[in-house]
Structures are given as structure tokens and as C-alpha cells.
Short mmCIF file of C-alpha atoms and ligand atoms in Angstrom, two decimals:
data_model
loop_
_atom_site.label_atom_id
_atom_site.label_comp_id
_atom_site.label_asym_id
_atom_site.label_seq_id
_atom_site.Cartn_x
_atom_site.Cartn_y
_atom_site.Cartn_z
CA MET A 1412 0.00 0.00 0.00
CA ALA A 1413 1.35 3.40 -0.98
CA ARG A 1414 2.16 5.78 1.81
CA GLN A 1415 2.30 9.20 0.17
CA ARG A 1416 0.48 12.15 1.59
CA LEU A 1417 -3.12 12.46 0.40
CA GLU A 1418 -3.55 15.74 -1.48
CA ILE A 1419 -6.77 17.70 -1.07
CA VAL A 1420 -7.93 19.44 -4.24
CA ALA A 1421 -10.39 22.21 -3.37
CA GLY A 1422 -13.34 22.43 -5.76
CA LEU A 1423 -14.10 26.05 -6.68
CA SER A 1424 -17.20 27.81 -7.94
CA LEU A 1425 -16.55 30.38 -10.65
CA ARG A 1426 -19.67 32.33 -9.68
CA ASN A 1427 -18.09 33.20 -6.37
CA LEU A 1428 -14.36 32.77 -5.90
CA LYS A 1429 -14.52 33.91 -2.28
CA PRO A 1430 -13.00 33.03 0.10
CA ARG A 1431 -9.69 33.46 -1.78
CA VAL A 1432 -7.96 30.69 0.13
CA TRP A 1433 -4.95 30.66 -2.24
CA ASP A 1434 -4.28 34.39 -1.93
CA GLY A 1435 -1.46 35.40 0.42
CA THR A 1436 -3.10 38.79 1.04
CA SER A 1437 -6.49 37.33 2.05
CA PRO A 1438 -7.39 36.77 5.73
CA PHE A 1439 -8.57 33.34 4.59
CA HIS A 1440 -5.27 32.30 3.02
CA LEU A 1441 -4.46 28.61 3.57
CA PRO A 1442 -0.76 28.05 2.81
CA ALA A 1443 -1.17 24.26 2.93
CA LEU A 1444 -3.50 24.35 -0.07
CA LYS A 1445 -1.64 23.27 -3.20
CA GLU A 1446 -4.43 22.33 -5.62
CA VAL A 1447 -7.81 23.65 -6.71
CA MET A 1448 -10.33 22.31 -9.24
CA VAL A 1449 -12.62 24.08 -11.68
CA SER A 1450 -15.38 22.42 -13.65
CA TRP A 1451 -16.00 22.59 -17.38
CA ALA A 1452 -19.74 22.74 -16.58
CA ASP A 1453 -19.08 25.97 -14.69
CA LEU A 1454 -16.89 27.39 -17.48
CA ASN A 1455 -19.61 26.57 -19.99
CA ARG A 1456 -22.11 28.61 -18.02
CA MET A 1457 -19.70 31.54 -17.74
CA PRO A 1458 -18.42 32.35 -21.23
CA SER A 1459 -16.70 35.59 -20.16
CA ILE A 1460 -14.42 33.77 -17.70
CA ARG A 1461 -13.91 30.97 -20.19
CA ARG A 1462 -12.78 33.41 -22.89
CA LYS A 1463 -10.56 35.30 -20.47
CA ALA A 1464 -8.92 32.02 -19.39
CA MET A 1465 -8.32 31.13 -23.03
CA ARG A 1466 -6.69 34.50 -23.65
CA GLU A 1467 -4.60 34.78 -20.49
CA GLY A 1468 -4.37 31.25 -19.12
CA LEU A 1469 -6.38 29.95 -16.16
CA HIS A 1470 -3.96 31.08 -13.47
CA LYS A 1471 -3.93 34.68 -14.59
CA ALA A 1472 -7.65 34.81 -15.36
CA LEU A 1473 -8.55 33.59 -11.87
CA ASP A 1474 -5.62 35.33 -10.20
CA ILE A 1475 -4.35 32.08 -8.69
CA PRO A 1476 -0.57 31.86 -8.15
CA PRO A 1477 1.41 29.29 -10.16
CA SER A 1478 2.35 27.56 -6.89
CA VAL A 1479 -1.27 26.37 -6.65
CA SER A 1480 -2.09 23.83 -9.38
CA ILE A 1481 -5.40 24.12 -11.21
CA TYR A 1482 -7.22 20.88 -12.04
CA LEU A 1483 -9.94 20.79 -14.70
CA ASP A 1484 -12.89 18.44 -14.26
CA ASN A 1485 -15.08 17.75 -17.28
CA GLY A 1486 -18.34 18.35 -15.38
CA ALA A 1487 -19.74 15.07 -16.72
CA PHE A 1488 -21.94 14.70 -13.68
CA ASN A 1489 -23.66 18.04 -14.34
CA PHE A 1490 -23.98 17.35 -18.05
CA ALA A 1491 -25.52 13.95 -17.30
CA MET A 1492 -28.07 15.56 -14.97
CA SER A 1493 -29.14 18.00 -17.68
CA GLY A 1494 -29.00 15.36 -20.42
CA GLY A 1495 -26.33 17.32 -22.30
CA GLU A 1496 -23.14 16.30 -24.03
CA VAL A 1497 -19.78 18.00 -23.76
CA SER A 1498 -18.46 19.63 -26.94
CA ARG A 1499 -15.14 17.79 -27.16
CA LYS A 1500 -13.72 20.28 -29.62
CA ASP A 1501 -14.44 23.22 -27.30
CA TYR A 1502 -12.98 21.35 -24.35
CA GLU A 1503 -9.85 20.41 -26.27
CA GLU A 1504 -9.33 23.97 -27.41
CA PHE A 1505 -9.80 25.23 -23.87
CA VAL A 1506 -7.21 22.79 -22.51
CA LEU A 1507 -4.76 23.87 -25.19
CA ARG A 1508 -5.12 27.58 -24.57
CA ALA A 1509 -6.08 27.96 -20.90
CA LYS A 1510 -3.42 25.44 -19.80
CA PRO A 1511 -4.83 23.78 -16.67
CA ASP A 1512 -2.13 21.86 -14.77
CA TRP A 1513 -4.21 18.66 -14.75
CA TYR A 1514 -7.21 17.73 -16.88
CA VAL A 1515 -9.37 14.68 -17.39
CA ILE A 1516 -10.78 13.36 -20.67
CA PRO A 1517 -13.61 15.59 -22.05
CA GLN A 1518 -16.45 13.32 -21.00
CA ASP A 1519 -17.11 10.15 -19.08
CA TYR A 1520 -20.34 8.26 -18.63
CA ILE A 1521 -21.08 7.56 -15.00
CA PRO A 1522 -22.71 4.21 -14.24
CA ALA A 1523 -25.43 4.76 -11.61
CA PRO A 1524 -25.83 1.86 -9.17
CA ARG A 1525 -29.48 1.39 -10.21
CA MET A 1526 -28.52 0.72 -13.87
CA THR A 1527 -28.80 -2.76 -15.35
CA ASP A 1528 -25.63 -4.69 -16.19
CA LYS A 1529 -26.14 -3.84 -19.84
CA GLU A 1530 -26.48 -0.13 -19.11
CA GLN A 1531 -23.35 -0.18 -16.96
CA LEU A 1532 -21.51 -1.96 -19.75
CA ASP A 1533 -22.69 0.73 -22.15
CA CYS A 1534 -21.21 3.41 -19.83
CA LEU A 1535 -17.94 1.51 -19.82
CA GLU A 1536 -17.82 1.23 -23.61
CA ARG A 1537 -18.54 4.92 -24.09
CA THR A 1538 -16.05 6.03 -21.42
CA MET A 1539 -13.35 3.72 -22.79
CA GLU A 1540 -13.94 5.13 -26.26
CA VAL A 1541 -13.11 8.62 -24.89
CA ASN A 1542 -10.16 7.29 -22.84
CA LEU A 1543 -8.68 5.81 -26.01
CA ALA A 1544 -9.46 8.85 -28.17
CA TYR A 1545 -7.63 11.02 -25.64
CA SER A 1546 -4.78 8.72 -24.76
CA HIS A 1547 -2.37 11.33 -26.14
CA ASP A 1548 -0.97 14.35 -24.31
CA GLY A 1549 -1.76 14.90 -20.67
CA TYR A 1550 -5.40 13.80 -20.57
CA VAL A 1551 -6.15 11.80 -17.42
CA PRO A 1552 -8.18 8.62 -18.12
CA ILE A 1553 -11.25 7.87 -15.99
CA ILE A 1554 -12.59 4.56 -14.71
CA HIS A 1555 -15.63 4.01 -12.48
CA ILE A 1556 -16.43 2.04 -9.38
CA SER A 1557 -19.19 -0.19 -10.71
CA ARG A 1558 -19.99 -3.84 -11.25
CA ARG A 1559 -17.76 -3.51 -14.36
CA LEU A 1560 -14.62 -2.31 -12.61
CA ASP A 1561 -12.61 -5.38 -13.56
CA SER A 1562 -13.28 -4.80 -17.24
CA TYR A 1563 -12.19 -1.17 -16.88
CA ILE A 1564 -8.90 -2.25 -15.35
CA GLU A 1565 -8.38 -4.94 -17.96
CA ARG A 1566 -9.14 -2.61 -20.88
CA LEU A 1567 -6.95 0.19 -19.55
CA LYS A 1568 -4.05 -2.20 -19.11
CA ALA A 1569 -4.59 -3.67 -22.56
CA SER A 1570 -3.82 -0.32 -24.16
CA GLU A 1571 -0.11 0.27 -24.22
CA ILE A 1572 -0.45 4.04 -24.35
CA LEU A 1573 -3.10 4.24 -21.60
CA ASN A 1574 -1.10 1.89 -19.45
CA ARG A 1575 1.84 4.29 -19.66
CA LYS A 1576 -0.16 7.13 -18.08
CA SER A 1577 1.14 8.18 -14.69
CA VAL A 1578 -2.28 8.97 -13.27
CA VAL A 1579 -5.80 7.56 -13.41
CA ALA A 1580 -9.00 9.08 -12.00
CA LEU A 1581 -11.58 6.98 -10.21
CA GLY A 1582 -15.22 8.07 -10.27
CA GLY A 1583 -18.53 6.63 -9.19
CA ILE A 1584 -17.69 6.25 -5.51
CA VAL A 1585 -20.01 8.93 -4.23
CA PRO A 1586 -23.35 7.41 -5.29
CA ASN A 1587 -22.27 4.17 -3.65
CA LEU A 1588 -21.16 5.78 -0.41
CA LEU A 1589 -24.38 7.80 -0.34
CA ARG A 1590 -26.33 4.55 -0.45
CA MET A 1591 -28.29 5.34 -3.58
CA PRO A 1592 -30.77 2.65 -4.71
CA LYS A 1593 -28.93 -0.61 -5.44
CA ALA A 1594 -25.67 0.90 -4.19
CA MET A 1595 -22.95 -1.65 -3.56
CA ALA A 1596 -22.20 -2.79 -0.02
CA TYR A 1597 -19.51 -0.68 1.62
CA ASP A 1598 -17.16 -3.64 1.77
CA GLU A 1599 -17.48 -4.12 -1.95
CA VAL A 1600 -16.68 -0.45 -2.60
CA LEU A 1601 -13.59 -0.70 -0.37
CA ASP A 1602 -12.55 -3.88 -2.12
CA MET A 1603 -12.80 -2.15 -5.50
CA ILE A 1604 -10.68 0.79 -4.38
CA ARG A 1605 -8.16 -1.69 -3.02
CA ARG A 1606 -8.09 -3.60 -6.32
CA THR A 1607 -7.63 -0.41 -8.32
CA ARG A 1608 -4.75 0.61 -6.05
CA ALA A 1609 -3.09 -2.79 -6.41
CA GLU A 1610 -3.54 -3.02 -10.18
CA PHE A 1611 -2.18 0.47 -10.79
CA SER A 1612 0.60 0.47 -8.23
CA ASP A 1613 2.78 2.55 -10.56
CA LYS A 1614 0.20 5.33 -11.00
CA ARG A 1615 -1.19 8.18 -8.99
CA ILE A 1616 -4.88 7.66 -8.30
CA HIS A 1617 -7.28 10.58 -8.02
CA VAL A 1618 -10.71 9.99 -6.52
CA PHE A 1619 -13.59 12.32 -7.37
CA GLY A 1620 -15.78 13.91 -4.77
CA ILE A 1621 -14.67 12.80 -1.30
CA GLY A 1622 -15.19 15.62 1.14
CA GLY A 1623 -16.00 14.53 4.67
CA THR A 1624 -13.29 14.31 7.32
CA ALA A 1625 -13.92 10.59 7.91
CA THR A 1626 -13.89 9.63 4.24
CA LEU A 1627 -10.44 11.26 4.03
CA HIS A 1628 -9.19 8.59 6.43
CA ILE A 1629 -10.46 5.85 4.14
CA ALA A 1630 -8.85 7.45 1.06
CA ALA A 1631 -5.52 7.98 2.85
CA LEU A 1632 -5.44 4.48 4.34
CA MET A 1633 -6.10 2.95 0.95
CA GLY A 1634 -3.18 4.79 -0.60
CA ILE A 1635 -5.18 7.19 -2.76
CA ASP A 1636 -3.00 10.10 -3.91
CA SER A 1637 -5.53 12.90 -4.29
CA VAL A 1638 -9.22 13.66 -3.78
CA ASP A 1639 -11.28 16.66 -4.73
CA SER A 1640 -14.33 18.09 -3.09
CA SER A 1641 -16.60 21.09 -3.12
CA GLY A 1642 -18.08 19.95 0.19
CA TRP A 1643 -16.23 22.66 2.13
CA ARG A 1644 -18.25 25.28 0.18
CA ASN A 1645 -21.59 23.43 -0.02
CA ARG A 1646 -21.57 22.83 3.70
CA ALA A 1647 -20.61 26.44 4.45
CA ALA A 1648 -23.52 27.67 2.32
CA ARG A 1649 -25.90 25.63 4.48
CA GLY A 1650 -24.48 27.03 7.74
CA ILE A 1651 -22.47 23.87 8.43
CA VAL A 1652 -18.91 23.53 9.69
CA GLN A 1653 -16.68 20.47 9.63
CA LEU A 1654 -14.93 19.35 12.78
CA GLN A 1655 -11.77 17.33 13.04
CA GLY A 1656 -12.43 13.70 13.65
CA CYS A 1657 -16.20 13.89 13.54
CA GLY A 1658 -19.18 14.74 11.41
CA ASP A 1659 -20.64 18.07 10.35
CA ARG A 1660 -22.28 20.52 12.72
CA LEU A 1661 -24.76 23.32 12.09
CA VAL A 1662 -23.53 26.64 13.47
CA ALA A 1663 -25.50 29.23 11.48
CA GLN A 1664 -29.27 29.10 11.09
CA LEU A 1665 -29.83 30.01 7.45
CA GLY A 1666 -33.46 29.44 6.57
CA LYS A 1667 -34.51 25.90 5.80
CA TRP A 1668 -31.25 24.06 6.44
CA ARG A 1669 -31.19 21.77 9.44
CA GLY A 1670 -28.47 19.76 11.08
CA ARG A 1671 -26.96 18.59 14.31
CA LYS A 1672 -25.71 21.39 16.50
CA PRO A 1673 -22.34 21.20 18.25
CA SER A 1674 -22.29 19.69 21.75
CA ASP A 1675 -20.64 21.65 24.58
CA GLU A 1676 -17.43 19.75 23.98
CA GLU A 1677 -17.55 20.37 20.24
CA HIS A 1678 -18.28 24.03 20.91
CA LYS A 1679 -15.13 24.15 23.00
CA GLN A 1680 -13.17 22.40 20.24
CA LEU A 1681 -14.40 25.02 17.75
CA SER A 1682 -13.55 27.89 20.07
CA GLU A 1683 -9.96 26.63 20.13
CA CYS A 1684 -9.74 26.16 16.35
CA GLN A 1685 -6.39 27.27 14.92
CA CYS A 1686 -7.59 28.03 11.38
CA PRO A 1687 -6.81 31.54 10.08
CA SER A 1688 -10.48 32.52 10.09
CA CYS A 1689 -11.22 31.38 13.66
CA LEU A 1690 -7.95 32.91 14.92
CA GLU A 1691 -8.95 36.27 13.48
CA PHE A 1692 -12.74 36.33 13.79
CA GLY A 1693 -13.42 33.79 16.52
CA ILE A 1694 -16.17 31.21 16.72
CA GLU A 1695 -18.78 34.00 16.39
CA GLY A 1696 -17.60 34.56 12.80
CA LEU A 1697 -18.71 31.05 11.86
CA ALA A 1698 -22.33 31.87 12.74
CA GLU A 1699 -22.54 35.03 10.63
CA SER A 1700 -24.87 35.26 7.65
CA GLY A 1701 -24.09 36.58 4.17
CA ILE A 1702 -20.87 36.26 2.22
CA GLU A 1703 -18.76 37.08 5.29
CA GLY A 1704 -20.15 34.17 7.31
CA PHE A 1705 -19.94 31.90 4.27
CA SER A 1706 -16.28 32.79 3.70
CA LYS A 1707 -15.42 32.11 7.34
CA ARG A 1708 -17.15 28.73 7.42
CA ALA A 1709 -15.77 27.71 4.02
CA SER A 1710 -12.16 28.54 4.84
CA HIS A 1711 -12.57 26.90 8.27
CA ASN A 1712 -13.92 23.76 6.55
CA LEU A 1713 -11.11 23.57 4.01
CA TRP A 1714 -8.46 24.17 6.69
CA THR A 1715 -10.04 21.35 8.71
CA LEU A 1716 -9.69 18.95 5.77
CA LEU A 1717 -6.08 19.96 5.11
CA GLU A 1718 -5.21 19.63 8.77
CA GLU A 1719 -6.97 16.28 9.07
CA SER A 1720 -4.99 15.02 6.09
CA ARG A 1721 -1.74 16.26 7.65
CA LEU A 1722 -2.56 14.49 10.94
CA ILE A 1723 -3.50 11.24 9.22
CA ASP A 1724 -0.27 11.32 7.24
CA SER A 1725 1.91 11.99 10.25
CA HIS A 1726 0.25 9.23 12.30
CA ILE A 1727 0.54 6.71 9.48
CA SER A 1728 4.22 7.62 8.99
CA ASN A 1729 4.94 7.37 12.72
CA GLY A 1730 3.14 4.07 13.06
CA THR A 1731 0.74 5.61 15.59
CA TYR A 1732 -2.38 5.65 13.42
CA ALA A 1733 -4.07 2.54 14.85
CA CYS A 1734 -3.89 3.95 18.39
CA TRP A 1735 -4.70 7.51 17.43
CA TYR A 1736 -7.80 7.15 15.27
CA ARG A 1737 -9.80 5.27 17.90
CA ASP A 1738 -10.09 8.37 20.06
CA HIS A 1739 -9.82 10.89 17.29
CA LEU A 1740 -12.47 9.62 14.92
CA ASN A 1741 -15.68 9.58 16.88
CA ASN A 1742 -19.28 10.30 15.97
CA SER A 1743 -18.90 9.44 12.34
CA ILE A 1744 -21.13 7.08 10.39
CA TYR A 1745 -18.01 6.02 8.47
CA ARG A 1746 -16.17 4.86 11.60
CA PRO A 1747 -17.02 1.15 11.04
CA LEU A 1748 -15.60 1.47 7.53
CA VAL A 1749 -12.36 2.92 8.83
CA ASP A 1750 -12.24 0.08 11.39
CA SER A 1751 -12.57 -2.46 8.61
CA VAL A 1752 -9.82 -0.83 6.51
CA VAL A 1753 -7.47 -0.76 9.50
CA LYS A 1754 -8.23 -4.38 10.32
CA PHE A 1755 -7.49 -5.37 6.73
CA ASP A 1756 -4.16 -3.59 6.72
CA ASP A 1757 -2.01 -5.57 9.15
CA ALA A 1758 0.84 -3.08 8.84
CA LEU A 1759 -1.21 -0.53 10.74
CA LEU A 1760 -1.79 -2.86 13.65
CA SER A 1761 1.76 -4.06 14.07
ZN1 LIG B 588 -11.74 27.39 12.36
#
């Protein structure tokens, strides 16, 4: 099992780039952040930014320093929801001119758990067609957690040029972890991630859309190299903050959103938070409404993920993970999953 540090790629929204977590002059600057992700679906909706990025390059257009890498996601999930197709030519041209640091193939076809075997096979055929058509240059191939995973692995390995890629992206985990209809059992999902890791031991593996503090443990333990998430922003917009080692808590009452409120102990934990936002604005800042409150919660959430990843990494490297997580990771519905991963990996228990 690989033991590199899990990188957190922060999903951005082009409609609102605040809080500017990559900006050294912002009170919300997070120096540990090294990667952000923008979505082609977003760029498609915002032609002025898209054109600017094609003229000036993505970094300059978004005013993101070169030290922070920009990943481009194809937005396939959004296009699938709206029944649309990605214009491959437009995407290709954008990649060429806007120069993202990392970019996936223009479109993939996500197999929903409720699909029949034949429908899932169809998704595989269509995704593999795009993987092969874009096996050149820096395009990152995509495979999906599904009942067809083995065929994906086999087909990717069968192509000499695809097999030479240094990175592969793994999608389709989220609907299974969210227990959508006919979702696979958790153990099966873990087993598939494990198989992908073992089969592609020479490649970096990126997993789409993992954003809770507990799911980070699973990704890190399984040797995943990077994950992306917009969860830090989505949660902040609903008045929710993430806490180290446990689930989400509601700290700002913003209309219809509901959630579990912090206990006294969790309140104390938040009041001692060392993130730049809490250090400057205190716990009261997290409860504010409007863009100010949103920015404070969002940067707090992202800092929490980065810090959690740092802690996981240091405990795995020191051989103290198995002792540490038992106390650290409480109140999470994913705890039994982490237990099962730890139990499977004897090295962690020795
Ligand atoms: Zn904080």
C-alpha cells in the first residue's frame, strides 16, 4: 500500500471565488493548499471567464498563483443531470489555450448503481472510447467504481499508451457511499478501491468527490493520492462547519437548512480552532450570515480537511495511526468502515 500524503484538491465555484484561500493577502489564506479544481460545466455557463482564461491562461484569469495547481474536471456529472453532451472540440481547445495543470478526458459516462448490467456496460464502452481517443498528451483517463470495474482495469491495461499514463481518475464512488438505490455494499466499494490501487501500483490515483473528514481517512489508508471536493463550500452555504475527527455541525441558522448542533465539547473544540479565520474572527464569525459568514465557514472547513490530512499522514508515517484514530475519529457514520480498513491492513496494527 502506498504511503504518500493524500492531497486535497479544493473544488471552486466560478460564480463566487470567495474566500480566496490561495491568496497570500487574504485573511482566509491557507498556505497548505496546493491544488484547486474548476469544472467545465461551470466554465460553460460563464463564457466571459472561459474566454478570459483562453486569452490569459487559467492562473492569470482567476488570479491564482502558479504555486497552486489548477485541475480541470469535465463536469460530466452536471452534463448527465441536464441530459447534455460536452463539446469535445471546445474542451480540447480550452485545454490547449487555458493550460490547466491537470485535466481529465472531455467526458465520461457515470454508471449509476441502479442501472442494469447492460447499461453499466454501455457506460464503460462509451467512457473507454473517450479514454482511447484522448490517450495522447496529458489527458487523465477515468474509470468508475461499478460492477464492471474489472473490465475497466483490464481494458486500460490492454492499451499500451493508456497503461503508460502516470495517473488515473476513479469516479462513481459517491453514489455508492451515499447509499443510492442498489448501491454496492460498503465492503465491496472498499474492495474495489483496493483492487484499483493494487492493479495500478505505478500510477497516482485521483478519486472524485470525497469531502468529509472521515472519508479522508479511508482514502488515505487505501493509498489514494488525491481527492477533490466542493463539500467545504456546499456545507458552508448551508451554515455547516466540519470538525476534526467527527461529522458536520450546524452553526448558522440560514433558513430551511437543518443539522446537528455542536455539543458543549464540540463548541469548546471550535472555540480553540487554529484556522486563520477562527484565529482572526473567533467562533462567532462562523455563525454570521451573508458572504462574510460563508467565507469564514468555508475557509474553516477547508483548513479542517487539510489539517486532518496532515494528521492522518503523520500518524501513518509514525506508526501511531491505529492507536490515534480510535479516540480521534468519533461520531462518524463512516467509523465502522475505517475500522474495517485498519483491520485489513495488518501493517497498521503491528
Ligand atoms: Zn476554524
